[in-house]
């Protein structure tokens, strides 16, 4: 009997022992890991302690509570990271994600949808060129990273997509014009814009691109758990008061609770049921109001904190913006807000700006335009004022691109303005305009000088021959001498024009700039008023430059004489040389036409009357002068400009009325100078007839040049054949190639250029003696012909002696010629 009673006791003890061992496992809660975005309100958001909250969080928590699961969260930045967390097994579920084809191909969505929201196009309120999906072609469109909008639009190559991590930078990009549209879920952005007070700045255009269904996403291996547990729990929650409270908490606009079905059910109840329901509802109402009041207080506190954070966030953005920003309010557009960049741009302190209005920021003559621009802004249009003049506190003027838009500030009409300093751009643009104008004037001056040189060549040649035929000291010879002197003065004027056009005669030789300065000082000292002191400080370590000594001497003399004319009551002219290393930044800032490197600077300064800005702007233009009629040609500074640029240098000018003028010339230097000695010109003896009846072919499109050249050559004993263009020259040369002793070839001709004619003649006969004739410099086509075998260069207008010297140069071997 004891054994029978003992067996059940042992069995019961054994069962109790097993239950004790398994109890922790039976009572342990299961864990659901959810991948949630850090900032995607109202679905997800991080509270002050960094914990996730939001509508999707509350719904998941309710579901997990109902099925006995605890929740933990994996924080990600965007939907792509959320999918990767689910894919790698770091997360078990993604709550509130939108249905999309690529996602459904890899994962499994819940059959029950948490909510359905439209995905729409948001644009700025003033935008008119985007009315729907078709209008996005060619536009810059913002989307959230790895969102449904991104998946829908990325295949359209005509749309320029920009992805953003969250809504704040995307809203700012749309507000500032960096993008033209923002495609995202409608209720989410409307709530965000309402919180920021920017609802009136944006609008929705076109039909929704899609009605996005939000649900729960899991791996396909979890399909049984999803369909049998998650879907029923979610469906049950959506039909409960708990879902309505969650929706109201995050959207503020609850869905209807009393449906038609519920009303029909309630209407069938009896008087007792109605009474009981009435008492129950009364009790619930009181309880709900208490909860709602508590919720309102908590929500208000939360909203105030969010508003403070939002204000702090936008204040940080505004203060660090690279443009000046100000907000003006009221009929007089008084300044109420300004960021640090705006204060820096205009030079005011924070206490000074509230006393000013928009009109105090611009010159008086521009106020009318800015008032009209403000009126356009008040009508809801975007006010644009590119390259507007603005005035700093110290009175200095600078340029800004201004964009303005209207906005309401505490019920008052106002506007926000964005100021971008573009002074450097406008300065560079003005420099470009000046350079283009000088280039156009130079082209015109060069053309005029070229044609005029042709006429002077004929006049000078005939006058010189006429002089040789007249008796010495006769009245007629003096007249001929007067003609020659007038032609030479005219030729000097054309040389100045050609120097400005950078086409003047240019002989490159080594020049000691210090010696040249001393020569100019010695030359100018005889024509300077004793009340003017002329001083020099020559400190450059490398004074040697490569160029034309005559042109550089003439340029420096022009500067000294201009300085003298600016000091009628005496003063000081100071010439200084020194070495300067010029970097790329300085070249850009001062708009110098130089390459980075070391240059010698030649500075001529005076204490004269100076020039006003409107005169300074025309200083280098030919024929522009402020001197009285007959006292100046206006070619001095123009010739200086041409000479310096022709020597691969740059020239700058600074001047102030009543203070004086400073002109700086920058020239490239070289190590050491080897100065050449000029051979004295031997007088022509016409009795020698050095031509010896040899044939010379003259090729020139100007008949006067051909005729005077023929007559001169005839005096020297040459036979001459004339060709008015390259075609005639080649045709004649093909028949008489062996007879032609030399060719005098003009470079600038219509049809075939002199360079083309030279190339063709040399193909017919190698070693042909060709004298290049031109009023332009030894550069460009002229230099190309000389480098290809030209024997001598004859600069128009030329003297009889110069023609004879050029023909003699042709007879020299190549190693003895100076070209």
PDB file of N, CA, C and O in Angstrom, residues 418-473:
ATOM      1  N   UNK A 418      17.506  88.164 -50.639  1.00  0.00           N
ATOM      2  CA  UNK A 418      18.782  87.450 -50.644  1.00  0.00           C
ATOM      3  C   UNK A 418      19.768  88.276 -51.479  1.00  0.00           C
ATOM      4  O   UNK A 418      19.503  88.568 -52.648  1.00  0.00           O
ATOM      5  N   UNK A 419      20.895  88.648 -50.876  1.00  0.00           N
ATOM      6  CA  UNK A 419      21.883  89.517 -51.515  1.00  0.00           C
ATOM      7  C   UNK A 419      23.173  88.720 -51.747  1.00  0.00           C
ATOM      8  O   UNK A 419      23.789  88.253 -50.790  1.00  0.00           O
ATOM      9  N   UNK A 420      23.560  88.570 -53.012  1.00  0.00           N
ATOM     10  CA  UNK A 420      24.803  87.891 -53.372  1.00  0.00           C
ATOM     11  C   UNK A 420      25.769  88.915 -53.957  1.00  0.00           C
ATOM     12  O   UNK A 420      25.486  89.545 -54.970  1.00  0.00           O
ATOM     13  N   UNK A 421      26.920  89.111 -53.284  1.00  0.00           N
ATOM     14  CA  UNK A 421      27.908  90.097 -53.728  1.00  0.00           C
ATOM     15  C   UNK A 421      28.568  89.618 -55.022  1.00  0.00           C
ATOM     16  O   UNK A 421      29.217  88.581 -55.059  1.00  0.00           O
ATOM     17  N   UNK A 422      28.370  90.380 -56.098  1.00  0.00           N
ATOM     18  CA  UNK A 422      28.931  90.028 -57.410  1.00  0.00           C
ATOM     19  C   UNK A 422      29.851  91.142 -57.910  1.00  0.00           C
ATOM     20  O   UNK A 422      30.011  91.332 -59.120  1.00  0.00           O
ATOM     21  N   UNK A 423      30.451  91.883 -56.986  1.00  0.00           N
ATOM     22  CA  UNK A 423      31.306  93.004 -57.385  1.00  0.00           C
ATOM     23  C   UNK A 423      32.466  92.531 -58.250  1.00  0.00           C
ATOM     24  O   UNK A 423      32.804  93.179 -59.254  1.00  0.00           O
ATOM     25  N   UNK A 424      33.090  91.406 -57.877  1.00  0.00           N
ATOM     26  CA  UNK A 424      34.211  90.904 -58.666  1.00  0.00           C
ATOM     27  C   UNK A 424      33.770  90.530 -60.066  1.00  0.00           C
ATOM     28  O   UNK A 424      34.461  90.778 -61.055  1.00  0.00           O
ATOM     29  N   UNK A 425      32.585  89.904 -60.167  1.00  0.00           N
ATOM     30  CA  UNK A 425      32.077  89.529 -61.491  1.00  0.00           C
ATOM     31  C   UNK A 425      31.825  90.754 -62.353  1.00  0.00           C
ATOM     32  O   UNK A 425      32.175  90.790 -63.534  1.00  0.00           O
ATOM     33  N   UNK A 426      31.220  91.805 -61.759  1.00  0.00           N
ATOM     34  CA  UNK A 426      30.922  93.021 -62.522  1.00  0.00           C
ATOM     35  C   UNK A 426      32.208  93.751 -62.905  1.00  0.00           C
ATOM     36  O   UNK A 426      32.296  94.324 -63.994  1.00  0.00           O
ATOM     37  N   UNK A 427      33.214  93.716 -61.996  1.00  0.00           N
ATOM     38  CA  UNK A 427      34.475  94.354 -62.343  1.00  0.00           C
ATOM     39  C   UNK A 427      35.124  93.638 -63.529  1.00  0.00           C
ATOM     40  O   UNK A 427      35.604  94.273 -64.474  1.00  0.00           O
ATOM     41  N   UNK A 428      35.106  92.299 -63.493  1.00  0.00           N
ATOM     42  CA  UNK A 428      35.680  91.535 -64.608  1.00  0.00           C
ATOM     43  C   UNK A 428      34.896  91.773 -65.892  1.00  0.00           C
ATOM     44  O   UNK A 428      35.470  91.866 -66.986  1.00  0.00           O
ATOM     45  N   UNK A 429      33.565  91.885 -65.758  1.00  0.00           N
ATOM     46  CA  UNK A 429      32.737  92.136 -66.945  1.00  0.00           C
ATOM     47  C   UNK A 429      33.049  93.509 -67.540  1.00  0.00           C
ATOM     48  O   UNK A 429      33.121  93.666 -68.757  1.00  0.00           O
ATOM     49  N   UNK A 430      33.249  94.517 -66.680  1.00  0.00           N
ATOM     50  CA  UNK A 430      33.576  95.856 -67.171  1.00  0.00           C
ATOM     51  C   UNK A 430      34.961  95.868 -67.829  1.00  0.00           C
ATOM     52  O   UNK A 430      35.164  96.512 -68.862  1.00  0.00           O
ATOM     53  N   UNK A 431      35.908  95.112 -67.220  1.00  0.00           N
ATOM     54  CA  UNK A 431      37.227  95.011 -67.834  1.00  0.00           C
ATOM     55  C   UNK A 431      37.131  94.371 -69.215  1.00  0.00           C
ATOM     56  O   UNK A 431      37.785  94.798 -70.171  1.00  0.00           O
ATOM     57  N   UNK A 432      36.282  93.343 -69.325  1.00  0.00           N
ATOM     58  CA  UNK A 432      36.104  92.681 -70.614  1.00  0.00           C
ATOM     59  C   UNK A 432      35.500  93.634 -71.636  1.00  0.00           C
ATOM     60  O   UNK A 432      35.933  93.687 -72.795  1.00  0.00           O
ATOM     61  N   UNK A 433      34.501  94.434 -71.202  1.00  0.00           N
ATOM     62  CA  UNK A 433      33.898  95.401 -72.119  1.00  0.00           C
ATOM     63  C   UNK A 433      34.947  96.413 -72.592  1.00  0.00           C
ATOM     64  O   UNK A 433      34.994  96.778 -73.774  1.00  0.00           O
ATOM     65  N   UNK A 434      35.774  96.891 -71.660  1.00  0.00           N
ATOM     66  CA  UNK A 434      36.804  97.856 -72.028  1.00  0.00           C
ATOM     67  C   UNK A 434      37.810  97.238 -72.995  1.00  0.00           C
ATOM     68  O   UNK A 434      38.201  97.866 -73.981  1.00  0.00           O
ATOM     69  N   UNK A 435      38.215  95.999 -72.719  1.00  0.00           N
ATOM     70  CA  UNK A 435      39.177  95.341 -73.606  1.00  0.00           C
ATOM     71  C   UNK A 435      38.589  95.112 -74.989  1.00  0.00           C
ATOM     72  O   UNK A 435      39.271  95.262 -76.006  1.00  0.00           O
ATOM     73  N   UNK A 436      37.309  94.705 -75.037  1.00  0.00           N
ATOM     74  CA  UNK A 436      36.659  94.504 -76.328  1.00  0.00           C
ATOM     75  C   UNK A 436      36.551  95.826 -77.088  1.00  0.00           C
ATOM     76  O   UNK A 436      36.752  95.876 -78.309  1.00  0.00           O
ATOM     77  N   UNK A 437      36.241  96.917 -76.364  1.00  0.00           N
ATOM     78  CA  UNK A 437      36.137  98.215 -77.017  1.00  0.00           C
ATOM     79  C   UNK A 437      37.488  98.657 -77.557  1.00  0.00           C
ATOM     80  O   UNK A 437      37.599  99.133 -78.689  1.00  0.00           O
ATOM     81  N   UNK A 438      38.549  98.468 -76.725  1.00  0.00           N
ATOM     82  CA  UNK A 438      39.882  98.854 -77.180  1.00  0.00           C
ATOM     83  C   UNK A 438      40.327  97.992 -78.362  1.00  0.00           C
ATOM     84  O   UNK A 438      40.994  98.481 -79.283  1.00  0.00           O
ATOM     85  N   UNK A 439      39.954  96.702 -78.341  1.00  0.00           N
ATOM     86  CA  UNK A 439      40.319  95.828 -79.461  1.00  0.00           C
ATOM     87  C   UNK A 439      39.631  96.280 -80.742  1.00  0.00           C
ATOM     88  O   UNK A 439      40.232  96.299 -81.822  1.00  0.00           O
ATOM     89  N   UNK A 440      38.339  96.652 -80.633  1.00  0.00           N
ATOM     90  CA  UNK A 440      37.601  97.113 -81.812  1.00  0.00           C
ATOM     91  C   UNK A 440      38.182  98.424 -82.336  1.00  0.00           C
ATOM     92  O   UNK A 440      38.372  98.609 -83.545  1.00  0.00           O
ATOM     93  N   UNK A 441      38.481  99.346 -81.411  1.00  0.00           N
ATOM     94  CA  UNK A 441      39.083 100.620 -81.834  1.00  0.00           C
ATOM     95  C   UNK A 441      40.460 100.375 -82.450  1.00  0.00           C
ATOM     96  O   UNK A 441      40.833 100.997 -83.450  1.00  0.00           O
ATOM     97  N   UNK A 442      41.211  99.428 -81.862  1.00  0.00           N
ATOM     98  CA  UNK A 442      42.531  99.109 -82.394  1.00  0.00           C
ATOM     99  C   UNK A 442      42.453  98.557 -83.801  1.00  0.00           C
ATOM    100  O   UNK A 442      43.262  98.891 -84.665  1.00  0.00           O
ATOM    101  N   UNK A 443      41.452  97.690 -84.059  1.00  0.00           N
ATOM    102  CA  UNK A 443      41.286  97.139 -85.399  1.00  0.00           C
ATOM    103  C   UNK A 443      40.976  98.243 -86.402  1.00  0.00           C
ATOM    104  O   UNK A 443      41.514  98.287 -87.506  1.00  0.00           O
ATOM    105  N   UNK A 444      40.092  99.164 -85.997  1.00  0.00           N
ATOM    106  CA  UNK A 444      39.751 100.291 -86.865  1.00  0.00           C
ATOM    107  C   UNK A 444      40.976 101.179 -87.088  1.00  0.00           C
ATOM    108  O   UNK A 444      41.277 101.583 -88.217  1.00  0.00           O
ATOM    109  N   UNK A 445      41.711 101.483 -85.985  1.00  0.00           N
ATOM    110  CA  UNK A 445      42.891 102.342 -86.111  1.00  0.00           C
ATOM    111  C   UNK A 445      43.942 101.698 -86.994  1.00  0.00           C
ATOM    112  O   UNK A 445      44.575 102.369 -87.823  1.00  0.00           O
ATOM    113  N   UNK A 446      44.135 100.388 -86.852  1.00  0.00           N
ATOM    114  CA  UNK A 446      45.117  99.702 -87.681  1.00  0.00           C
ATOM    115  C   UNK A 446      44.750  99.750 -89.149  1.00  0.00           C
ATOM    116  O   UNK A 446      45.611  99.947 -90.018  1.00  0.00           O
ATOM    117  N   UNK A 447      43.470  99.574 -89.458  1.00  0.00           N
ATOM    118  CA  UNK A 447      43.038  99.633 -90.854  1.00  0.00           C
ATOM    119  C   UNK A 447      43.238 101.014 -91.451  1.00  0.00           C
ATOM    120  O   UNK A 447      43.706 101.162 -92.588  1.00  0.00           O
ATOM    121  N   UNK A 448      42.877 102.047 -90.674  1.00  0.00           N
ATOM    122  CA  UNK A 448      43.058 103.424 -91.157  1.00  0.00           C
ATOM    123  C   UNK A 448      44.533 103.715 -91.385  1.00  0.00           C
ATOM    124  O   UNK A 448      44.941 104.273 -92.413  1.00  0.00           O
ATOM    125  N   UNK A 449      45.382 103.339 -90.416  1.00  0.00           N
ATOM    126  CA  UNK A 449      46.814 103.609 -90.525  1.00  0.00           C
ATOM    127  C   UNK A 449      47.420 102.878 -91.718  1.00  0.00           C
ATOM    128  O   UNK A 449      48.295 103.406 -92.419  1.00  0.00           O
ATOM    129  N   UNK A 450      46.961 101.637 -91.968  1.00  0.00           N
ATOM    130  CA  UNK A 450      47.481 100.874 -93.105  1.00  0.00           C
ATOM    131  C   UNK A 450      47.191 101.584 -94.419  1.00  0.00           C
ATOM    132  O   UNK A 450      48.085 101.786 -95.263  1.00  0.00           O
ATOM    133  N   UNK A 451      45.944 101.999 -94.615  1.00  0.00           N
ATOM    134  CA  UNK A 451      45.584 102.697 -95.863  1.00  0.00           C
ATOM    135  C   UNK A 451      46.308 104.043 -95.963  1.00  0.00           C
ATOM    136  O   UNK A 451      46.760 104.449 -97.041  1.00  0.00           O
ATOM    137  N   UNK A 452      46.404 104.741 -94.836  1.00  0.00           N
ATOM    138  CA  UNK A 452      47.057 106.043 -94.843  1.00  0.00           C
ATOM    139  C   UNK A 452      48.550 105.891 -95.146  1.00  0.00           C
ATOM    140  O   UNK A 452      49.147 106.716 -95.856  1.00  0.00           O
ATOM    141  N   UNK A 453      49.170 104.841 -94.621  1.00  0.00           N
ATOM    142  CA  UNK A 453      50.581 104.567 -94.904  1.00  0.00           C
ATOM    143  C   UNK A 453      50.824 104.392 -96.391  1.00  0.00           C
ATOM    144  O   UNK A 453      51.845 104.827 -96.933  1.00  0.00           O
ATOM    145  N   UNK A 454      49.896 103.709 -97.068  1.00  0.00           N
ATOM    146  CA  UNK A 454      50.041 103.528 -98.518  1.00  0.00           C
ATOM    147  C   UNK A 454      50.095 104.874 -99.230  1.00  0.00           C
ATOM    148  O   UNK A 454      50.910 105.102-100.126  1.00  0.00           O
ATOM    149  N   UNK A 455      49.192 105.785 -98.834  1.00  0.00           N
ATOM    150  CA  UNK A 455      49.179 107.113 -99.456  1.00  0.00           C
ATOM    151  C   UNK A 455      50.463 107.874 -99.118  1.00  0.00           C
ATOM    152  O   UNK A 455      51.047 108.541 -99.972  1.00  0.00           O
ATOM    153  N   UNK A 456      50.905 107.766 -97.868  1.00  0.00           N
ATOM    154  CA  UNK A 456      52.123 108.467 -97.470  1.00  0.00           C
ATOM    155  C   UNK A 456      53.340 107.938 -98.221  1.00  0.00           C
ATOM    156  O   UNK A 456      54.280 108.691 -98.513  1.00  0.00           O
ATOM    157  N   UNK A 457      53.341 106.645 -98.528  1.00  0.00           N
ATOM    158  CA  UNK A 457      54.469 106.072 -99.268  1.00  0.00           C
ATOM    159  C   UNK A 457      54.621 106.740-100.628  1.00  0.00           C
ATOM    160  O   UNK A 457      55.723 107.099-101.054  1.00  0.00           O
ATOM    161  N   UNK A 458      53.477 106.909-101.317  1.00  0.00           N
ATOM    162  CA  UNK A 458      53.525 107.573-102.619  1.00  0.00           C
ATOM    163  C   UNK A 458      53.975 109.012-102.501  1.00  0.00           C
ATOM    164  O   UNK A 458      54.830 109.487-103.268  1.00  0.00           O
ATOM    165  N   UNK A 459      53.399 109.742-101.535  1.00  0.00           N
ATOM    166  CA  UNK A 459      53.755 111.160-101.370  1.00  0.00           C
ATOM    167  C   UNK A 459      55.228 111.302-101.014  1.00  0.00           C
ATOM    168  O   UNK A 459      55.959 112.130-101.584  1.00  0.00           O
ATOM    169  N   UNK A 460      55.698 110.484-100.058  1.00  0.00           N
ATOM    170  CA  UNK A 460      57.087 110.583 -99.615  1.00  0.00           C
ATOM    171  C   UNK A 460      58.056 110.226-100.738  1.00  0.00           C
ATOM    172  O   UNK A 460      59.088 110.893-100.940  1.00  0.00           O
ATOM    173  N   UNK A 461      57.751 109.189-101.490  1.00  0.00           N
ATOM    174  CA  UNK A 461      58.639 108.762-102.563  1.00  0.00           C
ATOM    175  C   UNK A 461      58.789 109.823-103.641  1.00  0.00           C
ATOM    176  O   UNK A 461      59.904 110.169-104.068  1.00  0.00           O
ATOM    177  N   UNK A 462      57.649 110.334-104.107  1.00  0.00           N
ATOM    178  CA  UNK A 462      57.705 111.346-105.163  1.00  0.00           C
ATOM    179  C   UNK A 462      58.337 112.643-104.664  1.00  0.00           C
ATOM    180  O   UNK A 462      59.080 113.319-105.390  1.00  0.00           O
ATOM    181  N   UNK A 463      58.030 113.015-103.399  1.00  0.00           N
ATOM    182  CA  UNK A 463      58.623 114.235-102.863  1.00  0.00           C
ATOM    183  C   UNK A 463      60.138 114.108-102.763  1.00  0.00           C
ATOM    184  O   UNK A 463      60.883 115.053-103.047  1.00  0.00           O
ATOM    185  N   UNK A 464      60.612 112.914-102.373  1.00  0.00           N
ATOM    186  CA  UNK A 464      62.050 112.713-102.251  1.00  0.00           C
ATOM    187  C   UNK A 464      62.736 112.746-103.616  1.00  0.00           C
ATOM    188  O   UNK A 464      63.815 113.325-103.787  1.00  0.00           O
ATOM    189  N   UNK A 465      62.078 112.112-104.627  1.00  0.00           N
ATOM    190  CA  UNK A 465      62.660 112.165-105.979  1.00  0.00           C
ATOM    191  C   UNK A 465      62.631 113.588-106.533  1.00  0.00           C
ATOM    192  O   UNK A 465      63.558 114.047-107.194  1.00  0.00           O
ATOM    193  N   UNK A 466      61.535 114.292-106.255  1.00  0.00           N
ATOM    194  CA  UNK A 466      61.435 115.681-106.701  1.00  0.00           C
ATOM    195  C   UNK A 466      62.518 116.533-106.054  1.00  0.00           C
ATOM    196  O   UNK A 466      63.129 117.400-106.703  1.00  0.00           O
ATOM    197  N   UNK A 467      62.794 116.280-104.809  1.00  0.00           N
ATOM    198  CA  UNK A 467      63.829 117.023-104.092  1.00  0.00           C
ATOM    199  C   UNK A 467      65.190 116.838-104.761  1.00  0.00           C
ATOM    200  O   UNK A 467      66.003 117.776-104.869  1.00  0.00           O
ATOM    201  N   UNK A 468      65.443 115.620-105.233  1.00  0.00           N
ATOM    202  CA  UNK A 468      66.730 115.365-105.871  1.00  0.00           C
ATOM    203  C   UNK A 468      66.875 116.033-107.223  1.00  0.00           C
ATOM    204  O   UNK A 468      67.990 116.181-107.726  1.00  0.00           O
ATOM    205  N   UNK A 469      65.761 116.400-107.853  1.00  0.00           N
ATOM    206  CA  UNK A 469      65.808 117.027-109.176  1.00  0.00           C
ATOM    207  C   UNK A 469      65.900 118.544-109.102  1.00  0.00           C
ATOM    208  O   UNK A 469      66.142 119.212-110.120  1.00  0.00           O
ATOM    209  N   UNK A 470      65.663 119.132-107.896  1.00  0.00           N
ATOM    210  CA  UNK A 470      65.600 120.591-107.763  1.00  0.00           C
ATOM    211  C   UNK A 470      66.954 121.150-107.338  1.00  0.00           C
ATOM    212  O   UNK A 470      67.732 120.483-106.625  1.00  0.00           O
ATOM    213  N   UNK A 471      67.225 122.381-107.751  1.00  0.00           N
ATOM    214  CA  UNK A 471      68.502 123.008-107.368  1.00  0.00           C
ATOM    215  C   UNK A 471      68.586 123.180-105.855  1.00  0.00           C
ATOM    216  O   UNK A 471      67.588 123.395-105.165  1.00  0.00           O
ATOM    217  N   UNK A 472      69.818 123.060-105.324  1.00  0.00           N
ATOM    218  CA  UNK A 472      70.016 123.222-103.883  1.00  0.00           C
ATOM    219  C   UNK A 472      69.634 124.628-103.448  1.00  0.00           C
ATOM    220  O   UNK A 472      69.884 125.615-104.163  1.00  0.00           O
ATOM    221  N   UNK A 473      69.051 124.726-102.289  1.00  0.00           N
ATOM    222  CA  UNK A 473      68.654 126.001-101.659  1.00  0.00           C
ATOM    223  C   UNK A 473      67.664 126.794-102.488  1.00  0.00           C
ATOM    224  O   UNK A 473      67.462 128.000-102.275  1.00  0.00           O
TER     225      UNK A 473
END
